[in-house]
Amino acid sequence: MAWASAGKGRPLVKTANWLTHLEYDLESPVWAHWVRFFADHFRFVRYDERGCGLTDRHVEDLSFDRWVEDLEAVIDAAGIDEPVDLLGMSQGAATALAYAAKHPDKVSRIIVYGGYAQGWRARGDAEGARFYDAIVEITSQGWALENPVFRELFTKRFIPAGSDEQIDWFNDLCRKTVAADMAARLLAARADVDVTALLDRVTAPVLLLHPAGDEVVPFAQGRKLASRLTDAEFVSLDSRNHIVLKQEPAWTRLKEAVLDFTGETSAGGFGASSDMENLSPREQQILALICEAKSNPEIAGLLGLSERTVRNHASNIFRKLGVKSRAEAILYLHAGPRR
């Protein structure tokens, strides 16, 4: 397995998804803004899935159980021995949720983006399954051709509102990161994924983000997944793209939702000194309401946040100020730090 780590702070591990390349993604007009954002706020760990990118491309076992084992191996190799945050995009959501069900004590939070619990063949949609099988067959025959028309079955569905530069880059990535036979096998393996039986064992809070016009993973699949989780917050993103692009307003909304959910501000903020300067504008806003004796539900209602998000922010505020309670936080604000 090829993996990479960037940034510092709380560990966030992104499960593998279609298609990535650890080196090319850093310069990508499709993926670079994702890597930069998460590396700015976390110790961001990502890896190329088996058969793809810098990971071994000659593999036999593409089973879902092995995908979960690969995530376990990457977390172990990265030396992460504390509860981890997970980012599961597209089919990577199922891997993240299965890991959380298997290791509930090892996961703090989960961010799911454009995710689903069931692959095409597991959804009971015969017409959709036939369409997906046709794409797998076309992939095996046309992936390696010089003409990008076959690969554009993916690029123009993944980023239909992308610029020519972004679509051309994605077309090039297809050939650079995976061979035709492996691309077809990976697609076929995804169709049978089904983690619905595991969802009631996921105890970590989950933020689900889903583009409203997603052509790759239907919006209804994201909603269905959210309805099966016990502690879930769902955010709709105004985008047609399966991968939200940097120029979209939806990208700003996504970043705001992630930071609200995790309570993070910057890599420097995590574990920093107990000082008011380390509080984000949102945390300062919540602290002011705490000092007005507002309860978490009241703060959530005033700011349009979930109560869980307010609790996360409050915990981060207490940690950064070096206090243990609301009363101590109020005293800190009025009397200044204890010497």
mmCIF file of C-alpha atoms in Angstrom:
data_model
loop_
_atom_site.group_PDB
_atom_site.id
_atom_site.type_symbol
_atom_site.label_atom_id
_atom_site.label_comp_id
_atom_site.label_asym_id
_atom_site.label_seq_id
_atom_site.Cartn_x
_atom_site.Cartn_y
_atom_site.Cartn_z
ATOM 1 C CA MET A 1 0.000 0.000 0.000
ATOM 2 C CA ALA A 2 1.241 3.492 -0.899
ATOM 3 C CA TRP A 3 0.200 6.179 1.585
ATOM 4 C CA ALA A 4 1.145 9.772 2.361
ATOM 5 C CA SER A 5 0.734 12.164 5.262
ATOM 6 C CA ALA A 6 0.579 15.969 5.201
ATOM 7 C CA GLY A 7 -0.146 18.605 7.818
ATOM 8 C CA LYS A 8 -0.250 18.260 11.584
ATOM 9 C CA GLY A 9 -2.786 18.054 14.344
ATOM 10 C CA ARG A 10 -5.661 15.631 14.859
ATOM 11 C CA PRO A 11 -5.279 12.631 12.497
ATOM 12 C CA LEU A 12 -7.795 12.387 9.654
ATOM 13 C CA VAL A 13 -7.521 9.366 7.374
ATOM 14 C CA LYS A 14 -9.178 9.411 3.959
ATOM 15 C CA THR A 15 -10.240 5.991 2.739
ATOM 16 C CA ALA A 16 -9.416 5.087 -0.852
ATOM 17 C CA ASN A 17 -11.780 6.066 -3.657
ATOM 18 C CA TRP A 18 -11.900 6.201 -7.450
ATOM 19 C CA LEU A 19 -9.533 7.567 -8.878
ATOM 20 C CA THR A 20 -6.440 8.922 -7.121
ATOM 21 C CA HIS A 21 -2.681 9.138 -7.437
ATOM 22 C CA LEU A 22 -0.691 10.321 -4.402
ATOM 23 C CA GLU A 23 1.713 12.394 -6.507
ATOM 24 C CA TYR A 24 -0.442 13.686 -9.371
ATOM 25 C CA ASP A 25 -3.262 14.734 -7.039
ATOM 26 C CA LEU A 26 -1.039 17.430 -5.491
ATOM 27 C CA GLU A 27 -0.993 19.317 -8.809
ATOM 28 C CA SER A 28 -4.519 18.415 -9.853
ATOM 29 C CA PRO A 29 -7.191 21.013 -10.699
ATOM 30 C CA VAL A 30 -9.664 18.372 -9.464
ATOM 31 C CA TRP A 31 -8.072 17.107 -6.232
ATOM 32 C CA ALA A 32 -5.413 19.607 -5.074
ATOM 33 C CA HIS A 33 -7.818 21.896 -3.197
ATOM 34 C CA TRP A 34 -9.129 18.890 -1.235
ATOM 35 C CA VAL A 35 -5.628 17.870 -0.173
ATOM 36 C CA ARG A 36 -4.630 21.418 0.777
ATOM 37 C CA PHE A 37 -7.765 22.080 2.810
ATOM 38 C CA PHE A 38 -7.554 18.928 4.899
ATOM 39 C CA ALA A 39 -3.771 19.172 5.336
ATOM 40 C CA ASP A 40 -4.223 22.756 6.596
ATOM 41 C CA HIS A 41 -6.474 21.551 9.412
ATOM 42 C CA PHE A 42 -5.420 17.981 10.229
ATOM 43 C CA ARG A 43 -2.663 15.453 9.940
ATOM 44 C CA PHE A 44 -4.165 14.266 6.680
ATOM 45 C CA VAL A 45 -3.402 10.671 5.694
ATOM 46 C CA ARG A 46 -4.457 9.332 2.296
ATOM 47 C CA TYR A 47 -3.612 6.265 0.242
ATOM 48 C CA ASP A 48 -4.061 4.832 -3.238
ATOM 49 C CA GLU A 49 -6.276 1.764 -3.304
ATOM 50 C CA ARG A 50 -4.950 -1.609 -4.349
ATOM 51 C CA GLY A 51 -4.518 -1.819 -8.106
ATOM 52 C CA CYS A 52 -4.328 1.956 -8.464
ATOM 53 C CA GLY A 53 -1.856 4.846 -8.307
ATOM 54 C CA LEU A 54 1.390 4.126 -6.450
ATOM 55 C CA THR A 55 -0.009 1.075 -4.661
ATOM 56 C CA ASP A 56 0.742 -2.360 -6.146
ATOM 57 C CA ARG A 57 -1.214 -2.613 -9.405
ATOM 58 C CA HIS A 58 -0.963 -6.382 -9.761
ATOM 59 C CA VAL A 59 -3.365 -7.746 -7.154
ATOM 60 C CA GLU A 60 -5.909 -10.525 -7.089
ATOM 61 C CA ASP A 61 -7.970 -9.837 -3.987
ATOM 62 C CA LEU A 62 -10.384 -6.931 -4.509
ATOM 63 C CA SER A 63 -12.869 -8.037 -1.873
ATOM 64 C CA PHE A 64 -14.543 -5.510 0.397
ATOM 65 C CA ASP A 65 -13.075 -7.195 3.480
ATOM 66 C CA ARG A 66 -9.631 -6.599 2.033
ATOM 67 C CA TRP A 67 -10.417 -2.897 1.531
ATOM 68 C CA VAL A 68 -11.174 -2.650 5.260
ATOM 69 C CA GLU A 69 -7.959 -4.517 6.043
ATOM 70 C CA ASP A 70 -6.062 -2.058 3.841
ATOM 71 C CA LEU A 71 -7.441 0.838 5.894
ATOM 72 C CA GLU A 72 -6.361 -0.946 9.070
ATOM 73 C CA ALA A 73 -2.878 -1.408 7.607
ATOM 74 C CA VAL A 74 -2.537 2.262 6.642
ATOM 75 C CA ILE A 75 -3.641 3.479 10.096
ATOM 76 C CA ASP A 76 -1.127 1.112 11.670
ATOM 77 C CA ALA A 77 1.685 2.144 9.291
ATOM 78 C CA ALA A 78 0.968 5.822 10.010
ATOM 79 C CA GLY A 79 1.543 5.143 13.700
ATOM 80 C CA ILE A 80 -1.883 6.428 14.743
ATOM 81 C CA ASP A 81 -2.612 5.126 18.231
ATOM 82 C CA GLU A 82 -5.439 7.495 19.167
ATOM 83 C CA PRO A 83 -9.077 7.607 18.040
ATOM 84 C CA VAL A 84 -9.047 8.777 14.441
ATOM 85 C CA ASP A 85 -11.331 10.872 12.265
ATOM 86 C CA LEU A 86 -12.213 9.247 8.936
ATOM 87 C CA LEU A 87 -13.104 10.767 5.573
ATOM 88 C CA GLY A 88 -15.006 8.418 3.279
ATOM 89 C CA MET A 89 -15.709 9.664 -0.236
ATOM 90 C CA SER A 90 -17.958 7.799 -2.666
ATOM 91 C CA GLN A 91 -17.335 4.043 -2.199
ATOM 92 C CA GLY A 92 -14.795 4.946 0.478
ATOM 93 C CA ALA A 93 -17.743 5.767 2.728
ATOM 94 C CA ALA A 94 -18.622 2.080 3.035
ATOM 95 C CA THR A 95 -15.036 1.260 3.997
ATOM 96 C CA ALA A 96 -14.962 3.992 6.651
ATOM 97 C CA LEU A 97 -18.301 2.913 8.133
ATOM 98 C CA ALA A 98 -17.324 -0.763 8.169
ATOM 99 C CA TYR A 99 -14.083 0.110 9.975
ATOM 100 C CA ALA A 100 -16.022 2.187 12.520
ATOM 101 C CA ALA A 101 -18.437 -0.695 13.110
ATOM 102 C CA LYS A 102 -15.531 -3.091 13.609
ATOM 103 C CA HIS A 103 -13.456 -0.710 15.781
ATOM 104 C CA PRO A 104 -15.899 1.633 17.568
ATOM 105 C CA ASP A 105 -13.269 2.628 20.148
ATOM 106 C CA LYS A 106 -10.791 3.693 17.463
ATOM 107 C CA VAL A 107 -12.973 6.244 15.621
ATOM 108 C CA SER A 108 -13.861 9.742 16.848
ATOM 109 C CA ARG A 109 -15.841 11.121 13.912
ATOM 110 C CA ILE A 110 -16.649 10.241 10.321
ATOM 111 C CA ILE A 111 -17.093 12.587 7.381
ATOM 112 C CA VAL A 112 -18.956 10.970 4.496
ATOM 113 C CA TYR A 113 -18.980 12.721 1.131
ATOM 114 C CA GLY A 114 -21.068 11.513 -1.819
ATOM 115 C CA GLY A 115 -21.317 8.150 -0.119
ATOM 116 C CA TYR A 116 -23.552 5.112 -0.186
ATOM 117 C CA ALA A 117 -24.124 1.898 1.742
ATOM 118 C CA GLN A 118 -25.066 -0.260 -1.244
ATOM 119 C CA GLY A 119 -23.481 -0.714 -4.651
ATOM 120 C CA TRP A 120 -25.569 -0.854 -7.807
ATOM 121 C CA ARG A 121 -26.247 -4.580 -7.742
ATOM 122 C CA ALA A 122 -27.238 -4.470 -4.065
ATOM 123 C CA ARG A 123 -29.889 -1.747 -4.514
ATOM 124 C CA GLY A 124 -32.551 -3.859 -6.155
ATOM 125 C CA ASP A 125 -32.495 -1.609 -9.224
ATOM 126 C CA ALA A 126 -32.343 -3.931 -12.235
ATOM 127 C CA GLU A 127 -32.190 -1.135 -14.802
ATOM 128 C CA GLY A 128 -29.438 0.662 -12.916
ATOM 129 C CA ALA A 129 -27.469 -2.565 -12.557
ATOM 130 C CA ARG A 130 -27.663 -3.206 -16.336
ATOM 131 C CA PHE A 131 -26.405 0.329 -17.008
ATOM 132 C CA TYR A 132 -23.533 -0.158 -14.553
ATOM 133 C CA ASP A 133 -22.588 -3.535 -16.062
ATOM 134 C CA ALA A 134 -22.501 -1.914 -19.511
ATOM 135 C CA ILE A 135 -20.062 0.717 -18.200
ATOM 136 C CA VAL A 136 -17.830 -2.030 -16.789
ATOM 137 C CA GLU A 137 -17.759 -3.776 -20.192
ATOM 138 C CA ILE A 138 -16.984 -0.553 -22.064
ATOM 139 C CA THR A 139 -14.216 0.193 -19.576
ATOM 140 C CA SER A 140 -12.493 -3.109 -20.211
ATOM 141 C CA GLN A 141 -12.547 -2.480 -23.974
ATOM 142 C CA GLY A 142 -11.944 1.253 -24.351
ATOM 143 C CA TRP A 143 -10.032 2.481 -21.295
ATOM 144 C CA ALA A 144 -6.542 2.356 -22.821
ATOM 145 C CA LEU A 145 -7.430 3.891 -26.204
ATOM 146 C CA GLU A 146 -5.806 7.190 -27.175
ATOM 147 C CA ASN A 147 -9.206 8.738 -27.848
ATOM 148 C CA PRO A 148 -10.576 9.757 -24.415
ATOM 149 C CA VAL A 149 -14.228 9.255 -25.369
ATOM 150 C CA PHE A 150 -14.581 6.056 -23.303
ATOM 151 C CA ARG A 151 -12.860 7.494 -20.244
ATOM 152 C CA GLU A 152 -15.145 10.509 -20.492
ATOM 153 C CA LEU A 153 -17.972 8.210 -19.435
ATOM 154 C CA PHE A 154 -16.433 8.821 -16.006
ATOM 155 C CA THR A 155 -14.924 12.265 -16.183
ATOM 156 C CA LYS A 156 -18.032 13.951 -17.546
ATOM 157 C CA ARG A 157 -20.258 12.168 -15.055
ATOM 158 C CA PHE A 158 -17.919 12.899 -12.149
ATOM 159 C CA ILE A 159 -17.430 16.584 -13.013
ATOM 160 C CA PRO A 160 -20.086 17.546 -15.597
ATOM 161 C CA ALA A 161 -19.609 21.230 -14.734
ATOM 162 C CA GLY A 162 -15.820 21.002 -14.904
ATOM 163 C CA SER A 163 -13.672 23.206 -17.134
ATOM 164 C CA ASP A 164 -11.843 21.813 -20.176
ATOM 165 C CA GLU A 165 -8.628 21.825 -18.124
ATOM 166 C CA GLN A 166 -10.210 19.832 -15.314
ATOM 167 C CA ILE A 167 -11.810 17.289 -17.638
ATOM 168 C CA ASP A 168 -8.604 16.873 -19.664
ATOM 169 C CA TRP A 169 -6.626 16.353 -16.459
ATOM 170 C CA PHE A 170 -9.076 13.749 -15.225
ATOM 171 C CA ASN A 171 -8.914 11.955 -18.580
ATOM 172 C CA ASP A 172 -5.117 11.800 -18.296
ATOM 173 C CA LEU A 173 -5.307 10.573 -14.705
ATOM 174 C CA CYS A 174 -7.462 7.629 -15.760
ATOM 175 C CA ARG A 175 -4.695 6.142 -17.880
ATOM 176 C CA LYS A 176 -1.880 7.139 -15.525
ATOM 177 C CA THR A 177 -3.324 5.628 -12.378
ATOM 178 C CA VAL A 178 -4.941 2.321 -13.389
ATOM 179 C CA ALA A 179 -4.804 -0.232 -16.216
ATOM 180 C CA ALA A 180 -7.918 -1.122 -18.236
ATOM 181 C CA ASP A 181 -8.425 -4.609 -16.797
ATOM 182 C CA MET A 182 -7.979 -3.384 -13.233
ATOM 183 C CA ALA A 183 -10.328 -0.430 -13.792
ATOM 184 C CA ALA A 184 -13.042 -2.851 -14.927
ATOM 185 C CA ARG A 185 -12.410 -5.192 -11.978
ATOM 186 C CA LEU A 186 -12.524 -2.350 -9.461
ATOM 187 C CA LEU A 187 -15.796 -1.088 -10.888
ATOM 188 C CA ALA A 188 -17.307 -4.567 -10.805
ATOM 189 C CA ALA A 189 -16.240 -5.048 -7.179
ATOM 190 C CA ARG A 190 -17.913 -1.787 -6.118
ATOM 191 C CA ALA A 191 -21.284 -2.894 -7.451
ATOM 192 C CA ASP A 192 -21.683 -5.610 -4.803
ATOM 193 C CA VAL A 193 -20.818 -3.512 -1.745
ATOM 194 C CA ASP A 194 -23.478 -3.619 0.989
ATOM 195 C CA VAL A 195 -22.802 -2.418 4.540
ATOM 196 C CA THR A 196 -26.401 -1.766 5.603
ATOM 197 C CA ALA A 197 -26.249 -4.570 8.184
ATOM 198 C CA LEU A 198 -23.323 -2.835 9.899
ATOM 199 C CA LEU A 199 -24.749 0.672 10.191
ATOM 200 C CA ASP A 200 -26.463 0.227 13.558
ATOM 201 C CA ARG A 201 -23.037 -0.629 15.013
ATOM 202 C CA VAL A 202 -21.564 2.744 14.018
ATOM 203 C CA THR A 203 -21.524 4.807 17.210
ATOM 204 C CA ALA A 204 -19.302 7.702 16.092
ATOM 205 C CA PRO A 205 -21.014 10.920 14.945
ATOM 206 C CA VAL A 206 -21.229 11.174 11.162
ATOM 207 C CA LEU A 207 -21.383 14.246 8.929
ATOM 208 C CA LEU A 208 -22.834 13.392 5.519
ATOM 209 C CA LEU A 209 -22.276 15.810 2.635
ATOM 210 C CA HIS A 210 -23.868 15.124 -0.734
ATOM 211 C CA PRO A 211 -24.101 17.110 -3.989
ATOM 212 C CA ALA A 212 -27.781 17.565 -4.815
ATOM 213 C CA GLY A 213 -27.234 16.899 -8.530
ATOM 214 C CA ASP A 214 -24.726 14.057 -8.201
ATOM 215 C CA GLU A 215 -24.874 11.850 -11.314
ATOM 216 C CA VAL A 216 -22.537 9.154 -9.941
ATOM 217 C CA VAL A 217 -24.077 8.475 -6.536
ATOM 218 C CA PRO A 218 -27.760 9.491 -6.466
ATOM 219 C CA PHE A 219 -28.700 12.036 -3.811
ATOM 220 C CA ALA A 220 -31.308 9.583 -2.518
ATOM 221 C CA GLN A 221 -28.529 7.138 -1.614
ATOM 222 C CA GLY A 222 -26.925 9.722 0.646
ATOM 223 C CA ARG A 223 -30.268 10.455 2.301
ATOM 224 C CA LYS A 224 -30.931 6.751 2.770
ATOM 225 C CA LEU A 225 -27.534 6.253 4.362
ATOM 226 C CA ALA A 226 -28.102 9.147 6.766
ATOM 227 C CA SER A 227 -31.468 7.719 7.822
ATOM 228 C CA ARG A 228 -29.836 4.460 8.912
ATOM 229 C CA LEU A 229 -27.209 6.035 11.189
ATOM 230 C CA THR A 230 -27.974 6.830 14.818
ATOM 231 C CA ASP A 231 -25.893 10.028 15.061
ATOM 232 C CA ALA A 232 -25.892 11.677 11.638
ATOM 233 C CA GLU A 233 -26.022 15.206 10.273
ATOM 234 C CA PHE A 234 -26.860 15.614 6.569
ATOM 235 C CA VAL A 235 -25.785 18.601 4.464
ATOM 236 C CA SER A 236 -26.942 19.089 0.885
ATOM 237 C CA LEU A 237 -24.459 20.771 -1.460
ATOM 238 C CA ASP A 238 -25.648 22.799 -4.450
ATOM 239 C CA SER A 239 -23.563 21.089 -7.133
ATOM 240 C CA ARG A 240 -23.905 18.769 -10.128
ATOM 241 C CA ASN A 241 -20.382 17.446 -9.645
ATOM 242 C CA HIS A 242 -19.592 14.219 -7.832
ATOM 243 C CA ILE A 243 -16.288 15.878 -6.889
ATOM 244 C CA VAL A 244 -16.976 19.465 -5.804
ATOM 245 C CA LEU A 245 -14.566 21.805 -7.565
ATOM 246 C CA LYS A 246 -12.690 24.738 -6.073
ATOM 247 C CA GLN A 247 -14.566 27.422 -8.028
ATOM 248 C CA GLU A 248 -17.992 26.304 -6.763
ATOM 249 C CA PRO A 249 -19.854 27.981 -3.880
ATOM 250 C CA ALA A 250 -20.534 24.410 -2.726
ATOM 251 C CA TRP A 251 -16.824 24.072 -1.915
ATOM 252 C CA THR A 252 -17.065 26.941 0.589
ATOM 253 C CA ARG A 253 -20.182 25.355 2.106
ATOM 254 C CA LEU A 254 -18.410 22.009 2.391
ATOM 255 C CA LYS A 255 -15.431 23.546 4.192
ATOM 256 C CA GLU A 256 -17.676 25.410 6.623
ATOM 257 C CA ALA A 257 -19.637 22.242 7.412
ATOM 258 C CA VAL A 258 -16.463 20.213 7.998
ATOM 259 C CA LEU A 259 -14.952 22.842 10.309
ATOM 260 C CA ASP A 260 -18.213 23.204 12.239
ATOM 261 C CA PHE A 261 -18.459 19.431 12.632
ATOM 262 C CA THR A 262 -14.862 18.900 13.729
ATOM 263 C CA GLY A 263 -14.371 22.166 15.614
ATOM 264 C CA GLU A 264 -11.013 22.674 13.929
ATOM 265 C CA THR A 265 -9.604 26.024 12.811
ATOM 266 C CA SER A 266 -6.058 25.402 11.599
ATOM 267 C CA ALA A 267 -3.219 22.981 12.157
ATOM 268 C CA GLY A 268 -1.661 25.464 14.540
ATOM 269 C CA GLY A 269 -4.851 25.647 16.564
ATOM 270 C CA PHE A 270 -4.812 22.006 17.638
ATOM 271 C CA GLY A 271 -2.922 21.558 20.859
ATOM 272 C CA ALA A 272 -1.927 25.222 20.892
ATOM 273 C CA SER A 273 -1.488 27.344 23.997
ATOM 274 C CA SER A 274 -4.495 28.322 26.081
ATOM 275 C CA ASP A 275 -5.111 31.736 24.567
ATOM 276 C CA MET A 276 -8.151 33.538 23.182
ATOM 277 C CA GLU A 277 -6.279 34.149 19.939
ATOM 278 C CA ASN A 278 -6.512 30.433 19.191
ATOM 279 C CA LEU A 279 -10.311 30.491 19.083
ATOM 280 C CA SER A 280 -11.947 30.609 15.674
ATOM 281 C CA PRO A 281 -14.619 33.244 14.974
ATOM 282 C CA ARG A 282 -17.273 30.543 15.415
ATOM 283 C CA GLU A 283 -15.775 29.450 18.738
ATOM 284 C CA GLN A 284 -15.632 33.052 19.952
ATOM 285 C CA GLN A 285 -19.292 33.414 18.977
ATOM 286 C CA ILE A 286 -20.251 30.285 20.917
ATOM 287 C CA LEU A 287 -18.159 31.338 23.923
ATOM 288 C CA ALA A 288 -19.999 34.662 24.021
ATOM 289 C CA LEU A 289 -23.334 32.819 24.080
ATOM 290 C CA ILE A 290 -22.073 30.483 26.793
ATOM 291 C CA CYS A 291 -21.273 33.584 28.821
ATOM 292 C CA GLU A 292 -24.890 34.673 28.313
ATOM 293 C CA ALA A 293 -25.907 31.417 30.029
ATOM 294 C CA LYS A 294 -27.337 29.970 26.816
ATOM 295 C CA SER A 295 -27.710 26.179 26.762
ATOM 296 C CA ASN A 296 -26.325 24.022 23.944
ATOM 297 C CA PRO A 297 -29.798 23.570 22.390
ATOM 298 C CA GLU A 298 -30.375 27.321 22.560
ATOM 299 C CA ILE A 299 -27.011 28.062 20.938
ATOM 300 C CA ALA A 300 -27.713 25.484 18.246
ATOM 301 C CA GLY A 301 -31.044 27.149 17.459
ATOM 302 C CA LEU A 302 -29.580 30.646 17.359
ATOM 303 C CA LEU A 303 -26.685 29.707 15.067
ATOM 304 C CA GLY A 304 -28.424 27.121 12.888
ATOM 305 C CA LEU A 305 -26.125 24.306 14.010
ATOM 306 C CA SER A 306 -26.774 20.832 15.356
ATOM 307 C CA GLU A 307 -26.534 20.382 19.104
ATOM 308 C CA ARG A 308 -23.694 17.900 18.578
ATOM 309 C CA THR A 309 -21.722 20.478 16.607
ATOM 310 C CA VAL A 310 -22.138 22.963 19.446
ATOM 311 C CA ARG A 311 -20.897 20.332 21.908
ATOM 312 C CA ASN A 312 -17.843 19.716 19.717
ATOM 313 C CA HIS A 313 -17.080 23.433 19.595
ATOM 314 C CA ALA A 314 -17.535 23.781 23.351
ATOM 315 C CA SER A 315 -15.126 20.908 23.999
ATOM 316 C CA ASN A 316 -12.535 22.535 21.755
ATOM 317 C CA ILE A 317 -13.033 25.908 23.459
ATOM 318 C CA PHE A 318 -12.468 24.367 26.899
ATOM 319 C CA ARG A 319 -9.343 22.550 25.681
ATOM 320 C CA LYS A 320 -7.851 25.655 24.078
ATOM 321 C CA LEU A 321 -8.561 27.810 27.125
ATOM 322 C CA GLY A 322 -7.303 25.176 29.539
ATOM 323 C CA VAL A 323 -10.593 24.994 31.440
ATOM 324 C CA LYS A 324 -12.891 22.129 32.373
ATOM 325 C CA SER A 325 -16.365 23.633 32.478
ATOM 326 C CA ARG A 326 -18.667 26.429 31.364
ATOM 327 C CA ALA A 327 -18.157 28.179 34.699
ATOM 328 C CA GLU A 328 -14.387 28.146 34.316
ATOM 329 C CA ALA A 329 -14.696 29.404 30.734
ATOM 330 C CA ILE A 330 -16.822 32.351 31.880
ATOM 331 C CA LEU A 331 -14.320 33.111 34.647
ATOM 332 C CA TYR A 332 -11.486 32.919 32.111
ATOM 333 C CA LEU A 333 -13.229 35.374 29.812
ATOM 334 C CA HIS A 334 -13.829 37.926 32.572
ATOM 335 C CA ALA A 335 -10.697 37.463 34.689
ATOM 336 C CA GLY A 336 -8.152 36.394 32.079
ATOM 337 C CA PRO A 337 -5.904 33.282 32.137
ATOM 338 C CA ARG A 338 -4.711 31.932 35.440
ATOM 339 C CA ARG A 339 -1.004 32.437 36.090
#
